PDB file of N, CA, C and O in Angstrom:
ATOM      1  N   MET S 225       9.434 148.448  17.144  1.00  0.00           N
ATOM      2  CA  MET S 225      10.605 147.590  17.087  1.00  0.00           C
ATOM      3  C   MET S 225      10.015 146.214  16.549  1.00  0.00           C
ATOM      4  O   MET S 225      10.677 145.586  15.821  1.00  0.00           O
ATOM      5  N   PHE S 226       8.814 145.695  17.189  1.00  0.00           N
ATOM      6  CA  PHE S 226       8.311 144.514  16.681  1.00  0.00           C
ATOM      7  C   PHE S 226       7.928 144.390  15.180  1.00  0.00           C
ATOM      8  O   PHE S 226       8.062 143.573  14.369  1.00  0.00           O
ATOM      9  N   ARG S 227       7.575 145.666  14.658  1.00  0.00           N
ATOM     10  CA  ARG S 227       7.091 145.750  13.196  1.00  0.00           C
ATOM     11  C   ARG S 227       8.486 145.570  12.405  1.00  0.00           C
ATOM     12  O   ARG S 227       8.357 144.948  11.187  1.00  0.00           O
ATOM     13  N   LEU S 228       9.561 146.237  12.780  1.00  0.00           N
ATOM     14  CA  LEU S 228      10.767 145.950  12.006  1.00  0.00           C
ATOM     15  C   LEU S 228      11.141 144.604  11.879  1.00  0.00           C
ATOM     16  O   LEU S 228      11.577 144.097  10.947  1.00  0.00           O
ATOM     17  N   LEU S 229      11.169 144.002  13.225  1.00  0.00           N
ATOM     18  CA  LEU S 229      11.565 142.477  13.203  1.00  0.00           C
ATOM     19  C   LEU S 229      10.633 141.715  12.449  1.00  0.00           C
ATOM     20  O   LEU S 229      11.145 140.765  11.520  1.00  0.00           O
ATOM     21  N   ARG S 230       9.284 141.926  12.319  1.00  0.00           N
ATOM     22  CA  ARG S 230       8.557 141.131  11.648  1.00  0.00           C
ATOM     23  C   ARG S 230       8.664 141.485  10.130  1.00  0.00           C
ATOM     24  O   ARG S 230       8.714 140.321   9.247  1.00  0.00           O
ATOM     25  N   LEU S 231       8.910 142.675   9.809  1.00  0.00           N
ATOM     26  CA  LEU S 231       9.256 142.784   8.320  1.00  0.00           C
ATOM     27  C   LEU S 231      10.470 142.166   7.906  1.00  0.00           C
ATOM     28  O   LEU S 231      10.571 141.401   6.785  1.00  0.00           O
ATOM     29  N   ILE S 232      11.617 142.011   8.685  1.00  0.00           N
ATOM     30  CA  ILE S 232      12.755 141.272   8.318  1.00  0.00           C
ATOM     31  C   ILE S 232      12.534 139.765   8.314  1.00  0.00           C
ATOM     32  O   ILE S 232      12.976 139.115   7.137  1.00  0.00           O
ATOM     33  N   ILE S 233      11.683 139.192   9.086  1.00  0.00           N
ATOM     34  CA  ILE S 233      11.247 137.815   9.046  1.00  0.00           C
ATOM     35  C   ILE S 233      10.498 137.538   7.801  1.00  0.00           C
ATOM     36  O   ILE S 233      10.815 136.572   7.116  1.00  0.00           O
ATOM     37  N   PHE S 234       9.469 138.281   7.412  1.00  0.00           N
ATOM     38  CA  PHE S 234       8.579 138.089   6.329  1.00  0.00           C
ATOM     39  C   PHE S 234       9.619 138.233   4.968  1.00  0.00           C
ATOM     40  O   PHE S 234       9.229 137.413   4.119  1.00  0.00           O
ATOM     41  N   THR S 235      10.341 139.301   5.088  1.00  0.00           N
ATOM     42  CA  THR S 235      11.145 139.469   3.809  1.00  0.00           C
ATOM     43  C   THR S 235      12.087 138.162   3.658  1.00  0.00           C
ATOM     44  O   THR S 235      12.365 137.785   2.472  1.00  0.00           O
ATOM     45  N   GLY S 236      12.681 137.763   4.687  1.00  0.00           N
ATOM     46  CA  GLY S 236      13.630 136.600   4.490  1.00  0.00           C
ATOM     47  C   GLY S 236      12.860 135.359   4.046  1.00  0.00           C
ATOM     48  O   GLY S 236      13.379 134.653   3.228  1.00  0.00           O
ATOM     49  N   CYS S 237      11.526 135.104   4.589  1.00  0.00           N
ATOM     50  CA  CYS S 237      10.736 133.885   4.204  1.00  0.00           C
ATOM     51  C   CYS S 237      10.417 134.112   2.642  1.00  0.00           C
ATOM     52  O   CYS S 237      10.435 133.056   1.905  1.00  0.00           O
ATOM     53  N   ALA S 238       9.977 135.334   2.312  1.00  0.00           N
ATOM     54  CA  ALA S 238       9.719 135.453   0.945  1.00  0.00           C
ATOM     55  C   ALA S 238      11.054 135.312   0.063  1.00  0.00           C
ATOM     56  O   ALA S 238      10.728 134.628  -1.154  1.00  0.00           O
ATOM     57  N   PHE S 239      12.161 135.680   0.473  1.00  0.00           N
ATOM     58  CA  PHE S 239      13.275 135.486  -0.286  1.00  0.00           C
ATOM     59  C   PHE S 239      13.680 133.857  -0.457  1.00  0.00           C
ATOM     60  O   PHE S 239      13.948 133.505  -1.520  1.00  0.00           O
ATOM     61  N   VAL S 240      13.452 133.278   0.582  1.00  0.00           N
ATOM     62  CA  VAL S 240      13.796 131.732   0.561  1.00  0.00           C
ATOM     63  C   VAL S 240      12.789 131.079  -0.306  1.00  0.00           C
ATOM     64  O   VAL S 240      13.148 130.126  -1.084  1.00  0.00           O
ATOM     65  N   ALA S 241      11.468 131.437  -0.316  1.00  0.00           N
ATOM     66  CA  ALA S 241      10.459 130.871  -1.046  1.00  0.00           C
ATOM     67  C   ALA S 241      10.799 131.043  -2.520  1.00  0.00           C
ATOM     68  O   ALA S 241      10.655 130.213  -3.336  1.00  0.00           O
ATOM     69  N   GLY S 242      11.276 132.216  -2.833  1.00  0.00           N
ATOM     70  CA  GLY S 242      11.495 132.545  -4.321  1.00  0.00           C
ATOM     71  C   GLY S 242      12.802 131.751  -4.721  1.00  0.00           C
ATOM     72  O   GLY S 242      12.679 131.409  -5.878  1.00  0.00           O
ATOM     73  N   VAL S 243      13.809 131.556  -3.817  1.00  0.00           N
ATOM     74  CA  VAL S 243      14.950 130.711  -4.286  1.00  0.00           C
ATOM     75  C   VAL S 243      14.568 129.436  -4.692  1.00  0.00           C
ATOM     76  O   VAL S 243      14.964 128.782  -5.621  1.00  0.00           O
ATOM     77  N   LEU S 244      13.697 128.765  -3.593  1.00  0.00           N
ATOM     78  CA  LEU S 244      13.257 127.484  -3.842  1.00  0.00           C
ATOM     79  C   LEU S 244      12.297 127.310  -5.199  1.00  0.00           C
ATOM     80  O   LEU S 244      12.519 126.325  -5.789  1.00  0.00           O
ATOM     81  N   TYR S 245      11.436 128.178  -5.332  1.00  0.00           N
ATOM     82  CA  TYR S 245      10.686 128.174  -6.600  1.00  0.00           C
ATOM     83  C   TYR S 245      11.574 128.151  -7.835  1.00  0.00           C
ATOM     84  O   TYR S 245      11.391 127.489  -8.718  1.00  0.00           O
ATOM     85  N   GLU S 246      12.571 129.126  -7.908  1.00  0.00           N
ATOM     86  CA  GLU S 246      13.469 129.218  -9.036  1.00  0.00           C
ATOM     87  C   GLU S 246      14.219 127.938  -9.210  1.00  0.00           C
ATOM     88  O   GLU S 246      14.379 127.373 -10.472  1.00  0.00           O
ATOM     89  N   ARG S 247      14.762 127.326  -8.258  1.00  0.00           N
ATOM     90  CA  ARG S 247      15.532 125.986  -8.319  1.00  0.00           C
ATOM     91  C   ARG S 247      14.688 124.992  -8.844  1.00  0.00           C
ATOM     92  O   ARG S 247      15.022 124.104  -9.707  1.00  0.00           O
ATOM     93  N   SER S 248      13.319 124.883  -8.377  1.00  0.00           N
ATOM     94  CA  SER S 248      12.428 123.899  -8.871  1.00  0.00           C
ATOM     95  C   SER S 248      12.118 124.079 -10.447  1.00  0.00           C
ATOM     96  O   SER S 248      12.087 123.159 -11.224  1.00  0.00           O
ATOM     97  N   ASN S 249      11.966 125.346 -10.719  1.00  0.00           N
ATOM     98  CA  ASN S 249      11.757 125.724 -12.051  1.00  0.00           C
ATOM     99  C   ASN S 249      12.901 125.314 -13.178  1.00  0.00           C
ATOM    100  O   ASN S 249      12.873 124.933 -14.255  1.00  0.00           O
ATOM    101  N   ALA S 250      14.223 125.520 -12.668  1.00  0.00           N
ATOM    102  CA  ALA S 250      15.328 125.169 -13.230  1.00  0.00           C
ATOM    103  C   ALA S 250      15.457 123.690 -13.488  1.00  0.00           C
ATOM    104  O   ALA S 250      15.852 123.202 -14.547  1.00  0.00           O
ATOM    105  N   GLN S 251      15.228 122.997 -12.328  1.00  0.00           N
ATOM    106  CA  GLN S 251      15.184 121.542 -12.522  1.00  0.00           C
ATOM    107  C   GLN S 251      14.202 120.994 -13.490  1.00  0.00           C
ATOM    108  O   GLN S 251      14.384 120.118 -14.299  1.00  0.00           O
ATOM    109  N   THR S 252      12.972 121.530 -13.492  1.00  0.00           N
ATOM    110  CA  THR S 252      12.024 121.049 -14.475  1.00  0.00           C
ATOM    111  C   THR S 252      12.282 121.332 -15.825  1.00  0.00           C
ATOM    112  O   THR S 252      12.219 120.570 -16.844  1.00  0.00           O
ATOM    113  N   THR S 253      13.005 122.509 -16.281  1.00  0.00           N
ATOM    114  CA  THR S 253      13.462 122.991 -17.431  1.00  0.00           C
ATOM    115  C   THR S 253      14.579 121.932 -17.947  1.00  0.00           C
ATOM    116  O   THR S 253      14.601 121.500 -19.106  1.00  0.00           O
ATOM    117  N   CYS S 254      15.453 121.619 -16.848  1.00  0.00           N
ATOM    118  CA  CYS S 254      16.664 120.754 -17.151  1.00  0.00           C
ATOM    119  C   CYS S 254      16.038 119.357 -17.706  1.00  0.00           C
ATOM    120  O   CYS S 254      16.447 118.812 -18.692  1.00  0.00           O
ATOM    121  N   ASN S 255      15.084 118.898 -17.017  1.00  0.00           N
ATOM    122  CA  ASN S 255      14.444 117.503 -17.200  1.00  0.00           C
ATOM    123  C   ASN S 255      13.679 117.526 -18.493  1.00  0.00           C
ATOM    124  O   ASN S 255      13.734 116.625 -19.220  1.00  0.00           O
ATOM    125  N   ALA S 256      13.064 118.590 -18.947  1.00  0.00           N
ATOM    126  CA  ALA S 256      12.384 118.718 -19.996  1.00  0.00           C
ATOM    127  C   ALA S 256      13.304 118.678 -21.297  1.00  0.00           C
ATOM    128  O   ALA S 256      12.933 118.300 -22.433  1.00  0.00           O
ATOM    129  N   GLY S 257      14.561 119.380 -21.241  1.00  0.00           N
ATOM    130  CA  GLY S 257      15.547 119.300 -22.092  1.00  0.00           C
ATOM    131  C   GLY S 257      16.380 118.023 -22.274  1.00  0.00           C
ATOM    132  O   GLY S 257      17.184 117.988 -23.082  1.00  0.00           O
ATOM    133  N   GLY S 258      16.116 117.006 -21.342  1.00  0.00           N
ATOM    134  CA  GLY S 258      16.773 115.811 -21.512  1.00  0.00           C
ATOM    135  C   GLY S 258      17.929 115.729 -20.907  1.00  0.00           C
ATOM    136  O   GLY S 258      18.835 114.906 -20.967  1.00  0.00           O
ATOM    137  N   GLY S 259      18.049 116.650 -19.803  1.00  0.00           N
ATOM    138  CA  GLY S 259      19.328 116.564 -19.135  1.00  0.00           C
ATOM    139  C   GLY S 259      19.167 115.745 -17.829  1.00  0.00           C
ATOM    140  O   GLY S 259      18.116 115.447 -17.347  1.00  0.00           O
ATOM    141  N   LEU S 260      20.222 115.714 -17.026  1.00  0.00           N
ATOM    142  CA  LEU S 260      20.272 115.067 -15.620  1.00  0.00           C
ATOM    143  C   LEU S 260      20.610 116.136 -14.669  1.00  0.00           C
ATOM    144  O   LEU S 260      21.532 117.081 -14.984  1.00  0.00           O
ATOM    145  N   TRP S 261      19.834 116.335 -13.615  1.00  0.00           N
ATOM    146  CA  TRP S 261      20.015 117.258 -12.498  1.00  0.00           C
ATOM    147  C   TRP S 261      20.895 116.684 -11.395  1.00  0.00           C
ATOM    148  O   TRP S 261      20.476 115.754 -10.580  1.00  0.00           O
ATOM    149  N   ILE S 262      22.200 116.920 -11.446  1.00  0.00           N
ATOM    150  CA  ILE S 262      23.076 116.487 -10.630  1.00  0.00           C
ATOM    151  C   ILE S 262      23.892 117.488  -9.768  1.00  0.00           C
ATOM    152  O   ILE S 262      24.435 118.361 -10.364  1.00  0.00           O
ATOM    153  N   ASP S 263      23.713 117.461  -8.513  1.00  0.00           N
ATOM    154  CA  ASP S 263      24.289 118.342  -7.549  1.00  0.00           C
ATOM    155  C   ASP S 263      24.095 119.854  -7.943  1.00  0.00           C
ATOM    156  O   ASP S 263      24.935 120.796  -8.063  1.00  0.00           O
ATOM    157  N   ASN S 264      22.844 120.223  -8.278  1.00  0.00           N
ATOM    158  CA  ASN S 264      22.409 121.571  -8.445  1.00  0.00           C
ATOM    159  C   ASN S 264      22.879 122.040  -9.820  1.00  0.00           C
ATOM    160  O   ASN S 264      23.049 123.220 -10.140  1.00  0.00           O
ATOM    161  N   ILE S 265      23.384 121.184 -10.695  1.00  0.00           N
ATOM    162  CA  ILE S 265      23.947 121.436 -11.938  1.00  0.00           C
ATOM    163  C   ILE S 265      23.276 120.615 -13.083  1.00  0.00           C
ATOM    164  O   ILE S 265      22.955 119.592 -13.008  1.00  0.00           O
ATOM    165  N   CYS S 266      22.709 121.362 -14.221  1.00  0.00           N
ATOM    166  CA  CYS S 266      22.066 120.671 -15.305  1.00  0.00           C
ATOM    167  C   CYS S 266      23.113 120.081 -16.240  1.00  0.00           C
ATOM    168  O   CYS S 266      24.079 120.730 -16.800  1.00  0.00           O
ATOM    169  N   VAL S 267      23.238 118.511 -16.431  1.00  0.00           N
ATOM    170  CA  VAL S 267      24.251 118.242 -17.247  1.00  0.00           C
ATOM    171  C   VAL S 267      23.677 117.535 -18.453  1.00  0.00           C
ATOM    172  O   VAL S 267      22.680 116.663 -18.410  1.00  0.00           O
ATOM    173  N   GLY S 268      24.173 117.959 -19.614  1.00  0.00           N
ATOM    174  CA  GLY S 268      23.828 117.300 -20.898  1.00  0.00           C
ATOM    175  C   GLY S 268      22.378 117.572 -21.438  1.00  0.00           C
ATOM    176  O   GLY S 268      21.864 116.815 -22.084  1.00  0.00           O
ATOM    177  N   ALA S 269      21.871 118.731 -21.196  1.00  0.00           N
ATOM    178  CA  ALA S 269      20.614 119.227 -21.605  1.00  0.00           C
ATOM    179  C   ALA S 269      20.688 120.088 -22.829  1.00  0.00           C
ATOM    180  O   ALA S 269      21.582 121.070 -22.900  1.00  0.00           O
ATOM    181  N   GLU S 270      19.819 120.027 -23.697  1.00  0.00           N
ATOM    182  CA  GLU S 270      19.498 120.915 -24.834  1.00  0.00           C
ATOM    183  C   GLU S 270      18.247 121.996 -24.253  1.00  0.00           C
ATOM    184  O   GLU S 270      17.158 121.520 -24.288  1.00  0.00           O
ATOM    185  N   LEU S 271      18.743 122.940 -23.642  1.00  0.00           N
ATOM    186  CA  LEU S 271      17.754 123.828 -23.113  1.00  0.00           C
ATOM    187  C   LEU S 271      16.792 124.479 -23.952  1.00  0.00           C
ATOM    188  O   LEU S 271      17.098 124.783 -25.137  1.00  0.00           O
ATOM    189  N   ILE S 272      15.594 124.436 -23.571  1.00  0.00           N
ATOM    190  CA  ILE S 272      14.384 125.023 -24.393  1.00  0.00           C
ATOM    191  C   ILE S 272      14.405 126.417 -24.274  1.00  0.00           C
ATOM    192  O   ILE S 272      14.356 127.105 -23.147  1.00  0.00           O
ATOM    193  N   ASN S 273      14.253 127.157 -25.273  1.00  0.00           N
ATOM    194  CA  ASN S 273      14.232 128.611 -25.311  1.00  0.00           C
ATOM    195  C   ASN S 273      12.735 129.121 -25.714  1.00  0.00           C
ATOM    196  O   ASN S 273      12.245 128.899 -26.811  1.00  0.00           O
ATOM    197  N   ASP S 274      12.036 129.522 -24.744  1.00  0.00           N
ATOM    198  CA  ASP S 274      10.706 129.933 -24.757  1.00  0.00           C
ATOM    199  C   ASP S 274      10.587 131.414 -25.170  1.00  0.00           C
ATOM    200  O   ASP S 274      11.055 132.184 -24.664  1.00  0.00           O
TER     201      ASP S 274
END
């Protein structure tokens, strides 16, 4: 039972870490394109296509 609970906790932590990483990456891309990051939305950027 403890193994199942530990698996759920580790999976949840990995998911949250992934979401935070992607949000940070999106904000960096927005800033590189000359946009403003306002309330989790990129405003006025010319996004870079790599």
